[in-house]
Coordinates of C-alpha atoms and ligand atoms in Angstrom, one line a residue:
M15 CA 153.7 -29.6 111.3
T16 CA 151.1 -27.4 109.5
D17 CA 147.9 -26.6 111.5
P18 CA 145.1 -25.8 109.0
L19 CA 143.8 -23.0 111.2
L20 CA 145.8 -20.9 113.6
V21 CA 143.5 -19.0 116.0
C22 CA 145.0 -16.2 118.0
A23 CA 143.5 -14.7 121.1
P24 CA 145.3 -12.2 123.3
L25 CA 144.0 -13.1 126.8
R26 CA 143.4 -16.3 128.6
F27 CA 139.7 -15.7 129.1
E28 CA 139.3 -14.7 125.4
A29 CA 141.3 -17.8 124.3
R30 CA 139.1 -20.0 126.6
A31 CA 135.8 -18.6 125.1
V32 CA 136.9 -19.2 121.5
R33 CA 138.4 -22.6 122.3
R34 CA 135.0 -23.7 123.8
G35 CA 133.2 -22.4 120.8
L36 CA 135.5 -24.4 118.5
R37 CA 134.9 -27.5 120.6
D38 CA 131.2 -26.9 120.5
S39 CA 131.6 -27.0 116.7
A40 CA 133.6 -30.3 116.7
R41 CA 131.1 -31.9 119.1
A42 CA 128.2 -30.8 116.8
A43 CA 130.0 -32.4 113.9
G44 CA 129.6 -35.7 115.7
S45 CA 132.7 -36.3 117.8
G46 CA 132.2 -36.9 121.5
R47 CA 133.4 -34.6 124.2
R48 CA 137.0 -36.0 124.4
A49 CA 137.3 -36.3 120.6
A50 CA 136.0 -32.8 120.2
R51 CA 138.8 -31.6 122.5
A52 CA 141.4 -33.2 120.1
A53 CA 139.7 -32.2 116.9
A54 CA 139.2 -28.5 117.6
P55 CA 141.8 -26.2 116.1
A56 CA 144.5 -25.0 118.6
V57 CA 144.0 -21.6 120.1
L58 CA 147.2 -19.6 120.6
R59 CA 147.2 -17.1 123.5
T60 CA 149.2 -14.3 122.1
G61 CA 149.3 -11.8 125.0
Y62 CA 147.9 -8.4 125.7
G63 CA 149.0 -5.3 123.8
P64 CA 150.9 -4.5 120.7
A65 CA 154.4 -5.4 122.1
R66 CA 153.4 -8.9 123.0
A67 CA 151.5 -9.3 119.7
A68 CA 154.6 -8.2 117.8
D69 CA 156.8 -10.6 119.7
R70 CA 154.4 -13.5 119.1
A71 CA 153.9 -12.5 115.4
A72 CA 157.7 -12.6 114.9
R73 CA 157.9 -16.1 116.4
L74 CA 155.2 -17.5 114.2
E75 CA 156.7 -19.9 111.7
A76 CA 155.7 -19.1 108.2
G77 CA 154.8 -22.7 107.3
S78 CA 153.0 -23.6 110.5
F79 CA 149.4 -22.7 109.5
R80 CA 147.3 -22.4 106.3
M81 CA 144.9 -19.7 107.6
M82 CA 144.8 -17.4 110.5
A83 CA 141.9 -16.1 112.7
I84 CA 142.4 -13.4 115.2
T85 CA 139.8 -13.0 117.9
G86 CA 139.2 -11.4 121.2
T87 CA 137.4 -8.4 122.7
A88 CA 137.4 -4.8 121.4
A89 CA 136.3 -1.4 122.3
G90 CA 133.3 0.0 120.2
L91 CA 133.9 3.4 118.7
V92 CA 130.6 4.2 117.2
P93 CA 127.6 4.9 119.4
D94 CA 125.2 2.2 118.0
L95 CA 127.2 -0.8 119.1
N96 CA 126.3 -2.9 122.2
P97 CA 128.4 -5.1 124.4
G98 CA 128.5 -8.6 122.8
D99 CA 128.1 -7.3 119.2
L100 CA 130.6 -9.0 116.9
I101 CA 132.8 -7.0 114.6
V102 CA 134.2 -8.6 111.4
A103 CA 137.1 -6.6 110.3
T104 CA 137.2 -5.6 106.7
E105 CA 140.6 -4.1 107.4
V106 CA 142.9 -3.9 110.4
V107 CA 145.3 -0.9 110.7
A108 CA 147.6 0.4 113.3
V109 CA 146.8 3.7 114.8
R110 CA 149.7 6.1 115.1
D111 CA 149.4 9.6 116.6
G112 CA 145.6 9.2 116.7
R113 CA 145.2 8.3 113.0
P114 CA 145.2 5.0 111.1
D115 CA 148.6 4.5 109.4
P116 CA 147.8 3.3 105.8
A117 CA 151.2 1.6 105.6
T118 CA 150.1 -0.9 108.2
A119 CA 146.7 -1.6 106.8
V120 CA 145.9 -5.3 106.2
P121 CA 142.7 -5.7 104.1
I122 CA 140.5 -8.8 104.8
P123 CA 138.6 -9.6 101.7
S124 CA 136.6 -12.6 103.0
A125 CA 134.9 -10.4 105.7
P126 CA 131.5 -10.3 104.0
L127 CA 131.4 -14.1 103.9
L128 CA 132.1 -14.4 107.6
L129 CA 129.6 -11.6 108.3
G130 CA 126.8 -13.3 106.5
E131 CA 127.4 -16.6 108.1
L132 CA 127.4 -15.0 111.6
R133 CA 124.1 -13.3 110.9
R134 CA 122.6 -16.5 109.6
A135 CA 123.7 -18.1 112.8
G136 CA 121.6 -15.6 114.6
L137 CA 124.5 -13.5 116.0
T138 CA 124.6 -9.7 115.9
A139 CA 127.5 -8.8 113.7
R140 CA 128.8 -5.8 111.8
A141 CA 131.7 -5.4 109.4
G142 CA 134.1 -2.5 109.5
R143 CA 137.6 -1.3 109.9
I144 CA 139.3 -2.1 113.3
G145 CA 142.2 0.1 114.5
T146 CA 145.0 -1.3 116.7
V147 CA 146.0 1.2 119.4
D148 CA 148.7 1.1 122.0
H149 CA 146.6 2.2 125.0
L150 CA 143.0 2.1 126.1
V151 CA 140.9 4.6 124.3
R152 CA 138.5 6.8 126.0
G153 CA 135.9 9.6 125.5
A154 CA 136.9 12.1 122.8
E155 CA 139.6 9.8 121.5
R156 CA 136.9 7.2 120.6
E157 CA 135.0 9.9 118.7
A158 CA 138.2 11.0 116.8
L159 CA 138.9 7.4 115.7
A160 CA 135.3 6.9 114.6
R161 CA 135.7 10.0 112.5
E162 CA 138.7 8.3 110.9
G163 CA 136.3 5.5 109.7
L164 CA 137.1 3.0 112.4
I165 CA 134.3 1.2 114.2
A166 CA 136.3 -0.7 116.9
A167 CA 139.7 -0.6 118.5
D168 CA 141.9 -3.4 119.9
M169 CA 145.5 -3.6 120.9
E170 CA 146.8 -6.6 118.8
S171 CA 145.0 -7.3 115.5
A172 CA 147.0 -5.2 113.0
T173 CA 150.3 -6.5 114.5
L174 CA 149.3 -10.1 114.4
A175 CA 147.6 -9.8 111.0
A176 CA 150.9 -8.9 109.4
A177 CA 152.0 -12.5 110.1
A178 CA 149.3 -14.0 107.8
Q179 CA 151.3 -12.9 104.8
G180 CA 148.6 -13.3 102.2
R181 CA 147.1 -16.4 103.7
P182 CA 143.3 -16.4 104.4
L183 CA 142.7 -14.2 107.4
A184 CA 139.7 -13.5 109.6
V185 CA 139.6 -10.9 112.4
L186 CA 136.6 -11.3 114.6
R187 CA 136.3 -9.2 117.8
A188 CA 133.4 -9.0 120.3
I189 CA 132.6 -5.6 121.7
S190 CA 133.2 -5.4 125.5
D191 CA 132.8 -1.7 126.0
T192 CA 131.2 1.1 124.1
P193 CA 131.2 5.0 124.1
G194 CA 128.1 4.8 126.3
R195 CA 129.5 2.0 128.5
P196 CA 133.3 2.6 128.8
L197 CA 135.7 0.3 130.6
V198 CA 135.6 2.4 133.8
H199 CA 131.8 2.0 134.0
P200 CA 130.3 -0.7 136.2
G201 CA 128.9 -2.2 132.9
L202 CA 132.3 -3.7 132.3
V203 CA 131.5 -7.0 133.9
S204 CA 128.3 -7.5 132.0
G205 CA 129.8 -6.1 128.8
G206 CA 132.8 -8.4 129.1
L207 CA 130.6 -11.5 129.7
A208 CA 128.4 -10.6 126.8
A209 CA 131.5 -10.3 124.6
L210 CA 132.9 -13.7 125.8
R211 CA 129.5 -15.4 125.2
S212 CA 129.5 -14.0 121.6
L213 CA 133.1 -15.2 121.0
R214 CA 132.1 -18.7 122.1
A215 CA 128.9 -18.6 119.9
A216 CA 131.0 -17.5 117.0
G217 CA 133.4 -20.6 117.3
P218 CA 131.3 -22.9 115.0
V219 CA 131.1 -20.1 112.4
L220 CA 134.9 -19.6 112.5
D221 CA 135.2 -23.3 112.0
R222 CA 133.0 -23.2 108.9
W223 CA 135.0 -20.2 107.5
A224 CA 138.2 -22.2 107.9
A225 CA 136.7 -25.3 106.2
A226 CA 135.7 -23.1 103.2
C227 CA 139.3 -21.8 102.8
E228 CA 140.7 -23.4 99.6
A229 CA 142.2 -22.5 96.3
R230 CA 139.5 -22.4 93.6
A231 CA 138.9 -21.7 89.9
L232 CA 136.4 -19.1 89.0
L233 CA 134.6 -19.1 85.7
L234 CA 133.0 -15.8 84.8
A235 CA 130.1 -15.9 82.4
G236 CA 130.2 -13.4 79.6
P237 CA 128.0 -11.4 79.1
R238 CA 126.8 -10.8 82.6
S239 CA 125.4 -7.9 84.6
F240 CA 123.8 -4.7 83.3
C241 CA 121.9 -4.7 80.0
A242 CA 121.3 -1.6 77.8
G243 CA 117.7 -1.2 79.2
V244 CA 119.0 -1.1 82.8
E245 CA 121.8 1.2 82.0
R246 CA 119.4 3.6 80.3
A247 CA 116.9 3.5 83.2
I248 CA 119.5 4.3 85.8
E249 CA 120.9 7.1 83.6
I250 CA 117.5 8.6 83.2
V251 CA 117.0 8.8 87.0
E252 CA 120.5 10.3 87.4
R253 CA 119.8 12.9 84.7
V254 CA 116.5 13.9 86.2
L255 CA 118.3 14.3 89.6
Q256 CA 120.9 16.4 87.9
Q257 CA 118.3 18.6 86.1
Q258 CA 115.7 18.9 88.7
G259 CA 117.4 18.2 92.0
S260 CA 116.1 15.8 94.7
P261 CA 113.6 14.5 95.4
V262 CA 112.9 12.6 92.2
Y263 CA 110.0 10.1 92.5
V264 CA 110.3 6.7 90.8
R265 CA 107.2 4.5 90.5
K266 CA 108.3 1.0 91.6
Q267 CA 111.9 0.0 91.7
I268 CA 113.7 1.5 88.7
V269 CA 115.2 -2.0 88.1
H270 CA 114.9 -5.0 90.3
N271 CA 118.1 -4.7 92.3
T272 CA 118.6 -3.6 95.9
H273 CA 122.0 -2.1 95.4
V274 CA 120.8 0.1 92.5
V275 CA 117.8 1.2 94.4
H276 CA 119.8 2.0 97.6
D277 CA 122.4 3.9 95.7
L278 CA 119.7 6.1 93.9
E279 CA 117.9 6.6 97.2
Q280 CA 121.2 8.0 98.7
R281 CA 121.3 10.4 95.8
G282 CA 117.8 11.7 96.3
A283 CA 115.4 9.3 94.5
I284 CA 112.2 8.3 96.3
F285 CA 110.7 5.0 95.3
V286 CA 106.9 4.7 95.5
D287 CA 104.5 1.9 94.8
E288 CA 101.7 4.1 93.3
L289 CA 101.4 7.6 91.9
D290 CA 99.1 8.8 94.7
E291 CA 102.3 8.9 96.8
V292 CA 103.8 11.5 94.5
P293 CA 103.1 15.2 95.3
D294 CA 101.4 17.3 92.7
G295 CA 103.9 18.7 90.2
A296 CA 106.8 16.5 91.3
P297 CA 109.0 14.8 88.7
V298 CA 108.3 11.1 88.4
V299 CA 110.1 8.4 86.5
F300 CA 108.4 5.2 85.3
S301 CA 110.6 2.1 85.8
A302 CA 112.3 0.0 83.2
H303 CA 109.5 -2.6 83.5
G304 CA 106.9 -0.4 82.0
V305 CA 103.4 0.8 83.0
S306 CA 99.9 0.2 81.8
P307 CA 98.0 3.0 80.0
A308 CA 95.9 3.5 83.1
V309 CA 99.0 4.6 85.0
R310 CA 100.0 7.0 82.2
A311 CA 96.5 8.4 82.2
D312 CA 96.6 8.9 86.0
A313 CA 99.9 10.8 85.7
A314 CA 98.5 13.0 82.9
R315 CA 95.4 13.7 85.0
R316 CA 97.6 14.7 87.9
E317 CA 99.8 16.8 85.6
L318 CA 102.9 15.1 86.9
S319 CA 106.2 15.7 85.1
V320 CA 106.8 12.2 83.8
V321 CA 110.0 10.7 82.3
D322 CA 109.5 7.2 81.0
A323 CA 112.3 4.8 81.6
T324 CA 110.4 1.8 80.1
C325 CA 112.9 -0.4 78.3
P326 CA 112.4 0.0 74.5
L327 CA 112.2 -3.8 74.3
V328 CA 109.3 -3.9 76.8
A329 CA 107.7 -1.1 74.9
K330 CA 107.9 -3.2 71.8
V331 CA 105.9 -6.0 73.5
H332 CA 103.3 -3.4 74.6
K333 CA 102.9 -2.3 71.0
E334 CA 102.5 -5.9 69.8
A335 CA 99.7 -6.4 72.4
V336 CA 97.9 -3.3 71.2
R337 CA 98.3 -4.3 67.5
F338 CA 97.1 -7.9 68.0
A339 CA 94.1 -6.8 70.1
G340 CA 93.2 -4.2 67.6
D341 CA 93.1 -6.9 64.9
G342 CA 90.7 -8.9 67.0
Y343 CA 93.1 -11.5 68.4
L344 CA 93.0 -13.0 71.9
V345 CA 96.5 -12.4 73.2
A346 CA 98.0 -15.0 75.4
L347 CA 100.8 -13.3 77.4
I348 CA 103.4 -15.9 78.5
G349 CA 104.8 -14.6 81.7
H350 CA 104.8 -14.7 85.5
N351 CA 101.8 -13.5 87.5
G352 CA 102.5 -10.4 89.6
H353 CA 105.6 -9.2 87.7
E354 CA 105.4 -5.5 87.0
E355 CA 106.2 -6.0 83.3
V356 CA 103.4 -8.4 83.0
E357 CA 101.0 -6.0 84.8
G358 CA 102.0 -3.3 82.3
T359 CA 101.5 -5.4 79.2
L360 CA 98.2 -6.9 80.4
G361 CA 97.0 -3.3 80.9
E362 CA 97.5 -2.4 77.3
A363 CA 94.5 -4.5 76.2
P364 CA 92.9 -5.8 79.3
G365 CA 89.8 -7.1 77.6
S366 CA 91.8 -9.1 75.0
T367 CA 94.9 -10.3 76.9
V368 CA 95.1 -13.4 79.1
L369 CA 98.2 -14.5 81.2
V370 CA 99.4 -18.0 80.6
E371 CA 102.1 -19.2 82.9
T372 CA 102.2 -22.9 82.2
P373 CA 101.3 -25.4 79.4
E374 CA 98.3 -26.4 81.6
D375 CA 97.0 -22.8 81.5
V376 CA 96.7 -23.1 77.7
A377 CA 93.9 -25.6 78.1
S378 CA 91.6 -23.1 79.8
L379 CA 91.9 -20.5 77.1
Q380 CA 88.5 -19.7 75.5
P381 CA 89.0 -17.6 72.4
R382 CA 86.0 -16.3 70.5
D383 CA 87.7 -17.4 67.3
E384 CA 90.2 -20.3 67.5
G385 CA 91.8 -18.9 64.3
K386 CA 92.6 -15.6 66.0
V387 CA 94.9 -16.4 68.9
A388 CA 98.3 -14.7 69.3
F389 CA 101.0 -15.0 71.9
L390 CA 103.6 -12.7 73.4
M391 CA 106.2 -13.2 76.1
Q392 CA 107.6 -11.4 79.1
T393 CA 111.1 -10.3 78.1
T394 CA 112.9 -12.0 81.0
L395 CA 111.7 -15.6 80.7
A396 CA 113.9 -18.6 80.5
A397 CA 113.8 -19.4 76.8
D398 CA 113.3 -23.2 77.2
E399 CA 110.5 -22.7 79.7
A400 CA 108.7 -20.1 77.4
E401 CA 109.1 -22.4 74.4
G402 CA 107.3 -25.1 76.3
V403 CA 104.2 -22.9 76.8
A404 CA 104.4 -21.6 73.3
G405 CA 104.6 -25.1 72.0
A406 CA 101.4 -26.0 74.0
L407 CA 99.7 -23.0 72.4
L408 CA 100.7 -24.0 68.9
D409 CA 99.6 -27.6 69.6
R410 CA 96.1 -26.4 70.5
F411 CA 95.9 -23.4 68.1
P412 CA 98.1 -24.3 65.1
A413 CA 97.4 -20.9 63.5
A414 CA 98.4 -18.9 66.5
R415 CA 100.6 -16.0 65.7
G416 CA 103.7 -15.1 67.6
P417 CA 105.6 -11.9 68.0
G418 CA 107.3 -10.5 64.9
S419 CA 110.7 -10.8 66.5
D420 CA 111.7 -12.5 69.8
D421 CA 110.1 -11.0 72.9
I422 CA 112.6 -12.6 75.2
C423 CA 115.2 -9.9 75.0
Y424 CA 118.8 -10.2 73.7
A425 CA 120.2 -9.6 77.3
T426 CA 118.1 -12.4 78.8
T427 CA 119.0 -14.8 76.0
N428 CA 122.7 -14.0 76.0
R429 CA 123.0 -14.3 79.8
Q430 CA 121.2 -17.7 79.8
Q431 CA 123.6 -19.0 77.0
A432 CA 126.6 -17.8 79.0
V433 CA 125.5 -19.3 82.3
R434 CA 124.9 -22.7 80.5
A435 CA 128.5 -22.5 79.3
V436 CA 130.0 -22.0 82.8
A437 CA 127.5 -24.4 84.4
A438 CA 128.9 -27.2 82.2
E439 CA 132.3 -26.8 83.8
A440 CA 131.5 -25.7 87.3
D441 CA 130.7 -27.5 90.5
L442 CA 128.5 -24.6 91.7
V443 CA 127.0 -21.5 90.0
L444 CA 126.5 -18.2 91.8
V445 CA 124.1 -15.7 90.3
A446 CA 124.4 -12.1 91.5
G447 CA 120.9 -10.5 91.5
S448 CA 118.1 -9.6 93.8
A449 CA 115.3 -12.0 94.8
N450 CA 112.7 -10.0 92.8
S451 CA 114.8 -10.0 89.6
S452 CA 113.0 -12.3 87.1
N453 CA 116.0 -12.6 84.7
S454 CA 118.4 -13.4 87.6
R455 CA 116.1 -16.1 88.9
R456 CA 115.9 -17.6 85.4
L457 CA 119.7 -17.8 85.4
V458 CA 119.6 -19.9 88.5
E459 CA 117.0 -22.2 87.0
T460 CA 119.0 -22.4 83.7
A461 CA 122.2 -23.5 85.6
E462 CA 120.2 -26.0 87.6
R463 CA 118.6 -27.4 84.5
A464 CA 122.1 -27.9 83.2
G465 CA 122.7 -30.1 86.2
T466 CA 124.8 -27.7 88.4
P467 CA 123.7 -26.5 91.8
A468 CA 123.1 -22.7 91.6
H469 CA 122.2 -20.0 94.1
L470 CA 120.9 -16.4 93.8
I471 CA 122.9 -14.0 95.9
D472 CA 122.4 -10.2 96.4
G473 CA 126.1 -9.9 97.4
P474 CA 128.9 -11.9 99.0
E475 CA 127.2 -11.9 102.4
D476 CA 124.6 -14.3 100.9
I477 CA 127.1 -17.0 100.1
Q478 CA 126.6 -19.8 102.6
L479 CA 130.0 -21.3 103.4
G480 CA 128.6 -24.8 103.4
W481 CA 127.8 -24.4 99.6
L482 CA 131.6 -24.3 99.0
D483 CA 132.2 -27.8 100.5
G484 CA 134.0 -29.9 97.9
V485 CA 133.7 -27.1 95.3
S486 CA 136.8 -26.5 93.3
T487 CA 135.3 -24.5 90.4
I488 CA 132.7 -21.8 90.8
G489 CA 130.8 -20.3 87.9
L490 CA 129.8 -16.7 88.5
T491 CA 127.3 -14.6 86.6
A492 CA 125.0 -11.6 87.3
G493 CA 121.5 -10.8 86.2
A494 CA 120.8 -7.9 83.8
S495 CA 119.9 -5.6 86.8
A496 CA 122.9 -6.5 89.0
P497 CA 125.8 -4.0 89.0
P498 CA 129.2 -5.1 87.9
A499 CA 130.6 -3.7 91.2
V500 CA 128.7 -6.5 93.0
V501 CA 130.4 -9.1 90.8
S502 CA 133.8 -7.6 91.8
E503 CA 132.9 -7.7 95.5
I504 CA 132.0 -11.4 95.1
I505 CA 135.3 -12.2 93.4
D506 CA 137.2 -10.3 96.1
A507 CA 135.4 -12.1 98.9
L508 CA 136.1 -15.5 97.4
G509 CA 139.7 -14.6 96.9
G510 CA 139.9 -14.1 100.7
L511 CA 139.3 -17.8 101.1
G512 CA 142.4 -18.7 99.1
P513 CA 144.0 -18.2 95.7
V514 CA 141.4 -17.8 92.9
E515 CA 142.3 -18.5 89.3
A516 CA 139.7 -16.5 87.3
D517 CA 138.8 -17.2 83.7
E518 CA 136.0 -16.0 81.5
R519 CA 133.7 -17.9 79.2
V520 CA 132.4 -15.4 76.7
T521 CA 129.6 -16.8 74.5
T522 CA 128.9 -13.4 72.8
T523 CA 129.6 -9.8 73.1
E524 CA 127.0 -7.0 73.3
S525 CA 127.1 -3.5 71.9
I526 CA 123.5 -2.4 72.1
R527 CA 122.7 1.0 73.4
F528 CA 119.3 2.7 73.6
S529 CA 118.8 6.4 73.2
L530 CA 117.5 8.5 76.0
P531 CA 114.0 10.0 76.2
K532 CA 113.9 13.6 74.8
E533 CA 113.2 15.0 78.4
V534 CA 116.8 14.1 79.5
R535 CA 118.7 13.9 76.2
P536 CA 121.8 16.0 76.2
T537 CA 121.2 19.1 74.0
Ligands
LIG1 S1 116.4 -7.3 80.5 FE1 115.9 -6.9 78.4 S2 113.9 -6.1 78.4 FE2 114.7 -6.0 80.5 S3 115.7 -3.9 80.6 FE3 117.3 -5.3 80.0 S4 117.2 -5.2 77.7 FE4 115.3 -4.4 78.5

């Protein structure tokens, strides 16, 4: 008989803690105490140490389970772990002669999904590499293994994991002892109890992970991810860093993505909200979303060394605002209040520009001359939503003038078309992008308007396993500010839940490139 989930735990008390957690889950699902006992997955006690683990792994029948979870306690190797912390292994590897043996490494791609679910359940969890050792590790040995990139050590996982043979695998260990509270320390009892409590609490999450393990189809929207304006903005910061060294100040997030911002911070960029946080004479980059003339004037007054990463397509909207205002028009800017791009465009002609967010806002416009109304748009709006507001404007002011060419940029339009194509075939759409990314949020709304549930995720950790219930086809796209690497991480993580058949739906291809500002142009 094939058990869907095989749960391995080396010791009796570890197996008991996990078993209780899995029963808690079955009980919460609605079965009574007795039924929960029968419904919970079987937990196999595999024995202590690598020799028993090897023996047990050799006796596991290949067809007897669909996915494997290995649990138990572990020794923490890095100083900031506490007893009871959960470790989700991204890889398990046998340690030979004090070093991880790459030939034995078993990668665990679904680790970010389990990590995110544990954290949402309120548990303290970290992801990292676990080393399987053949003796208890102490003192300097812990430090040496930490230097090898391991965060925890156990005595069975790498050996047992080899038996998964490509099936979905999770390794979840609870820290029982740490460098500051080693096994010989009296803290052992409390540390061990904390670990067992965590293992029990993690049971329902492990159950959800198992329920999410299925073969699926993945439809990738094309185009997706970085646009030319975002690539240019990132390259500008990189070049200023190369030319002038760190720190380089950047006003606001260079693009609205946490991964991009974090990566540039690691390389010496400092993100500030306003110019008064920038020391005199320091280099400062304006973000892709643009700035108002007041900010430029402030930078000039402070004699700051400015490099402007405003996307040329945002700059085009600024110029249109100036032109219309100069010709005596009231400019209705269709956009979202508080967005940096909107603030910058409004600042070009503040006395002549009014923000309109909805068709209802159009009714409150009070132009001096009803024949002199113009409208512009934020570059990252949903096309259908913006057209609704523009339609209301034209209904009220039939002579209203619009932009010379579309303000909603090519990248926004193309990604919305592509997400519509995958939404039509998918049960669920995932959009990679940060919460403050306007164009990413519009992709979620576009998919939802097409009738498919959609979620914005910053990375694989944000995928709630419950979203995957009954989902056999997932559409995947990424906002213009989300790095392609994040898309790859999401694909890898989903692949850890079972075989993924990936296909792409390309609605158009892009070849646009923008030239760099003269300050950073290669000579
Ligand atoms: S989304 Fe459009 S306007 Fe924004 S940076 Fe990219 S190309 Fe420029």
